[in-house]
Backbone as a ProteinNet text record, in pm:
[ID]
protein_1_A
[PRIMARY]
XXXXXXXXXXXXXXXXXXXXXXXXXXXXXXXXXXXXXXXXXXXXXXXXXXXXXXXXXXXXXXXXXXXXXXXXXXXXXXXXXXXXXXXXXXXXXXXXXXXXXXXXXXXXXXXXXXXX
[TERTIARY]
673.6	675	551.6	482.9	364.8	389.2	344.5	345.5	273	306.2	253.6	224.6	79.4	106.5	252.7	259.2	364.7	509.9	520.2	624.3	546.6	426.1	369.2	409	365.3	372	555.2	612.8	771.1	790.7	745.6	735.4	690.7	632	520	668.7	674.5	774.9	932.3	972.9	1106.9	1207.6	1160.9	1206.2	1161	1191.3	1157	1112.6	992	954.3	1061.3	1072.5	1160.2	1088.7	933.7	826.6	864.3	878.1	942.8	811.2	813.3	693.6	592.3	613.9	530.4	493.9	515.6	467.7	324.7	338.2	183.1	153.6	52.4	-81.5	-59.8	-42.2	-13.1	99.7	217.4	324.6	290.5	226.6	183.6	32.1	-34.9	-159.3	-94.4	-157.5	-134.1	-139.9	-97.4	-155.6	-323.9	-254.7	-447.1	-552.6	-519	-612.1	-669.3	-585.9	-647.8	-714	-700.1	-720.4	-910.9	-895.6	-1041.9	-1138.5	-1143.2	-1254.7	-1251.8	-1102.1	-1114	-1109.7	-1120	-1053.1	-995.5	-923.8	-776.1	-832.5	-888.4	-940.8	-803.3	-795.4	-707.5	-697.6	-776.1	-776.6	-723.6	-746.1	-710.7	-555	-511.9	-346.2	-304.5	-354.1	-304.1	-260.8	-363	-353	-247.6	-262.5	-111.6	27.6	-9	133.1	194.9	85.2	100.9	169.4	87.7	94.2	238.4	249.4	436.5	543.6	509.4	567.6	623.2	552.8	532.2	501.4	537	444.9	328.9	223.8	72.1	94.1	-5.5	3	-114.6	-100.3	-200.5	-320	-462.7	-573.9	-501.9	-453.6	-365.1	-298.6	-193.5	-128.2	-205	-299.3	-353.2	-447.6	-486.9	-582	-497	-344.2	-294.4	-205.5	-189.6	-138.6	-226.6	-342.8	-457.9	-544.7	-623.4	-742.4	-871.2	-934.1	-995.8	-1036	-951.8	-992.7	-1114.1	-1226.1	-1319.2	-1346.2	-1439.1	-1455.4	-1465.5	-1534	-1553	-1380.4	-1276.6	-1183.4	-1132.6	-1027.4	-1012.6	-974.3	-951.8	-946.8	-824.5	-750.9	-688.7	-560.9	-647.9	-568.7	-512.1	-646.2	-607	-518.1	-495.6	-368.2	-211.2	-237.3	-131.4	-23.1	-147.3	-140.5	-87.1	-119.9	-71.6	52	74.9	186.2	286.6	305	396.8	390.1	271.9	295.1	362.2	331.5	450.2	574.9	610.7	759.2	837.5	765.9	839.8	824.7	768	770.5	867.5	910.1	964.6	1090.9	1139.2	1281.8	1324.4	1220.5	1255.7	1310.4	1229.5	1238.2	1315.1	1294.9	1427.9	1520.6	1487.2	1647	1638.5	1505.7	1460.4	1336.2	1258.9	1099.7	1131.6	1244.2	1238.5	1241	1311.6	1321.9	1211.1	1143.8	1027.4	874.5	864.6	750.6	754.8	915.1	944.5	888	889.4	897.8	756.5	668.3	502.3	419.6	453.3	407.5	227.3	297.4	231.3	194.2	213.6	180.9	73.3	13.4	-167.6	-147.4	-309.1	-305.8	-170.5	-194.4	-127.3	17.6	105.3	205.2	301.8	163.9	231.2	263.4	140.6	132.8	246.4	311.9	422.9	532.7	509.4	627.1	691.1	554.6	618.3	556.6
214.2	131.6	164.6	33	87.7	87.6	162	214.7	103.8	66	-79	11.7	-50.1	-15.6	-86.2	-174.9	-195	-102.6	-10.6	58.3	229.5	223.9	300.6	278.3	149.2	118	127.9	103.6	125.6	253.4	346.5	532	574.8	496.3	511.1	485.6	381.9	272.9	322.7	344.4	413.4	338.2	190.2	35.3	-41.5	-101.4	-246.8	-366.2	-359.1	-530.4	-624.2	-701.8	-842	-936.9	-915.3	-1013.3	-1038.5	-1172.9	-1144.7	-1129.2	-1067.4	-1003.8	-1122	-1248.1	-1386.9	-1439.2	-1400.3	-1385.3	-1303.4	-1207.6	-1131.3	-1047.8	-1074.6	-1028.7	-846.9	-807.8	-648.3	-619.5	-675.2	-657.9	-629.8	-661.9	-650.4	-559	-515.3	-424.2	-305.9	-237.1	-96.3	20.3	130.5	237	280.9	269.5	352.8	192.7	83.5	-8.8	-9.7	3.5	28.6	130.4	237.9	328.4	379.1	310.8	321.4	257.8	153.1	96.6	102.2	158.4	171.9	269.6	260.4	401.9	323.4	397.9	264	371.8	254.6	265.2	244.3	284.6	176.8	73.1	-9.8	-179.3	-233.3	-125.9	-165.1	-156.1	-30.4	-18.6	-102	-129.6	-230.6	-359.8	-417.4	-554.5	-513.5	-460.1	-399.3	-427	-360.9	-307	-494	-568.1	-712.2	-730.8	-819.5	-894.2	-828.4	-730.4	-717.1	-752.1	-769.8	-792	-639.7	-547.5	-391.3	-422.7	-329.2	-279.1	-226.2	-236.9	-181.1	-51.4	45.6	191.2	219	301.4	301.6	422	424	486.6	654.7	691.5	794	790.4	752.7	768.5	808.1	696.1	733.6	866.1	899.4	1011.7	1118.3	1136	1229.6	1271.3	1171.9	1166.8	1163	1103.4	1074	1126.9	1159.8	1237	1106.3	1134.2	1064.8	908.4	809.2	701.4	613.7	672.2	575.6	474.2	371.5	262	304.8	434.6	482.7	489.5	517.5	544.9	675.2	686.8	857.3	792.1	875.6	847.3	872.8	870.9	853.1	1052.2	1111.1	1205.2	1277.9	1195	1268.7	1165.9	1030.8	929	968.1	1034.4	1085.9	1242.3	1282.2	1428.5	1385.5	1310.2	1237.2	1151.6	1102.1	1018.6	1107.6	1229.9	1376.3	1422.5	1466.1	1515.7	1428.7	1311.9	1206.9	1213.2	1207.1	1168.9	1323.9	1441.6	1560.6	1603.6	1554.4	1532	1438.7	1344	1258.9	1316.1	1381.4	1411.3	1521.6	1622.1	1736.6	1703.5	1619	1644.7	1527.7	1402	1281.6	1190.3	1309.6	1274.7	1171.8	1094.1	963.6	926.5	869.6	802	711.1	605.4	483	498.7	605.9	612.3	682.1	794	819.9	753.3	678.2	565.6	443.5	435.2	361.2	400.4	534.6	620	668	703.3	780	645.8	522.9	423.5	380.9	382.8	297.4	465	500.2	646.9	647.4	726.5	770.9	921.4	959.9	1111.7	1203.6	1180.8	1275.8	1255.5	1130.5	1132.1	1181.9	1161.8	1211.7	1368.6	1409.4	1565.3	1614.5	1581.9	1590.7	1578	1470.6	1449.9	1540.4	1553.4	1674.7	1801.8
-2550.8	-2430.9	-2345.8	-2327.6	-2245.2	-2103.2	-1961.2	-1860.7	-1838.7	-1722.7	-1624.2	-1451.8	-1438.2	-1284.1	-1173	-1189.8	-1183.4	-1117.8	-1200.4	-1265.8	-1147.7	-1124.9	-1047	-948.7	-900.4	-784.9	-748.9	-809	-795.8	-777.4	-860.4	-801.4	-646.3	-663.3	-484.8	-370.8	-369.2	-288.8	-285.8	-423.9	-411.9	-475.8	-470	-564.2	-644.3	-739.7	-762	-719.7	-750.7	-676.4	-678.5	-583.9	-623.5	-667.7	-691.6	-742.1	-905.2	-968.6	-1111.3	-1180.3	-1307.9	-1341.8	-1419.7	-1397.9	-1459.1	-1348.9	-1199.7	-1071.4	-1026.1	-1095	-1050.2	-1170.4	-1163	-1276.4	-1263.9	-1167.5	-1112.3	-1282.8	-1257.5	-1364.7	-1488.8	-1526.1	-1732.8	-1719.6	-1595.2	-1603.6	-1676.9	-1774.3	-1811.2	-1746.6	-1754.8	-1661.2	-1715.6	-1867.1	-1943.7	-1910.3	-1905.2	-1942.1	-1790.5	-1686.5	-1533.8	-1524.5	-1597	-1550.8	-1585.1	-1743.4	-1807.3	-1723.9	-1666.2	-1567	-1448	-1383	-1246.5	-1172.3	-1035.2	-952.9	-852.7	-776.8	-662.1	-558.8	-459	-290	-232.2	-89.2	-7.6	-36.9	-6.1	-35	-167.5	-289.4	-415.6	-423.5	-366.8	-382.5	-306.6	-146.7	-66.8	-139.2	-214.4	-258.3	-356.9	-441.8	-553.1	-467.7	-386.2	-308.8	-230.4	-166.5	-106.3	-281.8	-357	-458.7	-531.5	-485	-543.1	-411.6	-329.8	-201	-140.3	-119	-75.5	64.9	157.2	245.1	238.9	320.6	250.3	320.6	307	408.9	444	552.7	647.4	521.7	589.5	586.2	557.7	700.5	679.1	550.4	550.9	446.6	298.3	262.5	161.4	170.3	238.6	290.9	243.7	340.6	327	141.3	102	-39.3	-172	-170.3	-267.1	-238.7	-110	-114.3	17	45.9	130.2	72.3	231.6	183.4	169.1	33.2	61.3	-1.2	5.5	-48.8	-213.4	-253.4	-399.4	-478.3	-376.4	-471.7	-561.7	-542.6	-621.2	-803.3	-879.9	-1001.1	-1058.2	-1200	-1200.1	-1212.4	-1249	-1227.3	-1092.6	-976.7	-862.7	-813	-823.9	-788.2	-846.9	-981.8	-1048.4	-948.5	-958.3	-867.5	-676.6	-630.6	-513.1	-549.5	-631	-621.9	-633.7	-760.2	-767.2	-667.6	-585.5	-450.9	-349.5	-336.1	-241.3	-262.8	-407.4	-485.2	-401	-443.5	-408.7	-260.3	-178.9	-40	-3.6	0.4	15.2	18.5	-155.2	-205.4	-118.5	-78	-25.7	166	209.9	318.3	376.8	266	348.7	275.7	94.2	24.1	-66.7	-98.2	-175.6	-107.7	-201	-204.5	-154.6	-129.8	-49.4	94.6	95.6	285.2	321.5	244.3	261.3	288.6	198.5	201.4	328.3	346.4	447	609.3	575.9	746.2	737.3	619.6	639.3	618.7	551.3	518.7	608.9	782.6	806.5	977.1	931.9	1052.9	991	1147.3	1140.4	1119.9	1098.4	1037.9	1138.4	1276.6	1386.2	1354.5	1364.8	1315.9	1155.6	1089.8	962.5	929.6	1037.7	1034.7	1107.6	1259.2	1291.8	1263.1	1194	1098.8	961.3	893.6	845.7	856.3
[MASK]
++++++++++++++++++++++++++++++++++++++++++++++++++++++++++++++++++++++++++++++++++++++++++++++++++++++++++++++++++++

């Protein structure tokens, strides 16, 4: 079974898109076939995250989970390494990735740091 960003982006979030997967082009991307030509900016996960019907997340957010948000983009082991670090942040401190992503989503650096 091949790994779909998709199926990433559902790790991130905590759910399932309600987008059906003959709806967005995001659904059938691979993890390795994205992964060989790209690197995911803000703007790149943002649009992922819209085109499944996601909340997008703030600058912060990605900063604090992936590594600094710049237009270059982090790659794919350090997105891997941030998303495990989100998933186990999340579980530890508010019990599931959905209520988690829900509550750091859209906080700036100061809030997220208070927060946790």
């Amino acid at each position: 079974m091949v790994r779909t960003m998709r199926a990433e982006i559902a790790r991130l979030t905590g759910h399932e898109s309600s987008v059906k997967r003959e709806q967005c082009a995001v659904g059938e991307v691979s993890v390795s076939g994205y992964w060989a030509t790209h690197r995911m900016s803000l703007n790149q996960l943002n649009e992922m995250l819209l085109s499944l019907a996601y909340e997008t997340i703030s600058p912060a957010f990605f900063s604090s989970f992936f590594g600094k948000a710049s237009t270059a983009g982090v790659g794919r082991s350090q997105f891997e390494y941030g998303l495990r670090y989100f998933e186990q942040i999340a579980l530890l401190k508010y019990g599931n990735v959905k209520f988690g992503f829900k509550t750091l989503a859209k906080k700036n650096a100061k809030e997220i740091k208070q927060e946790l």
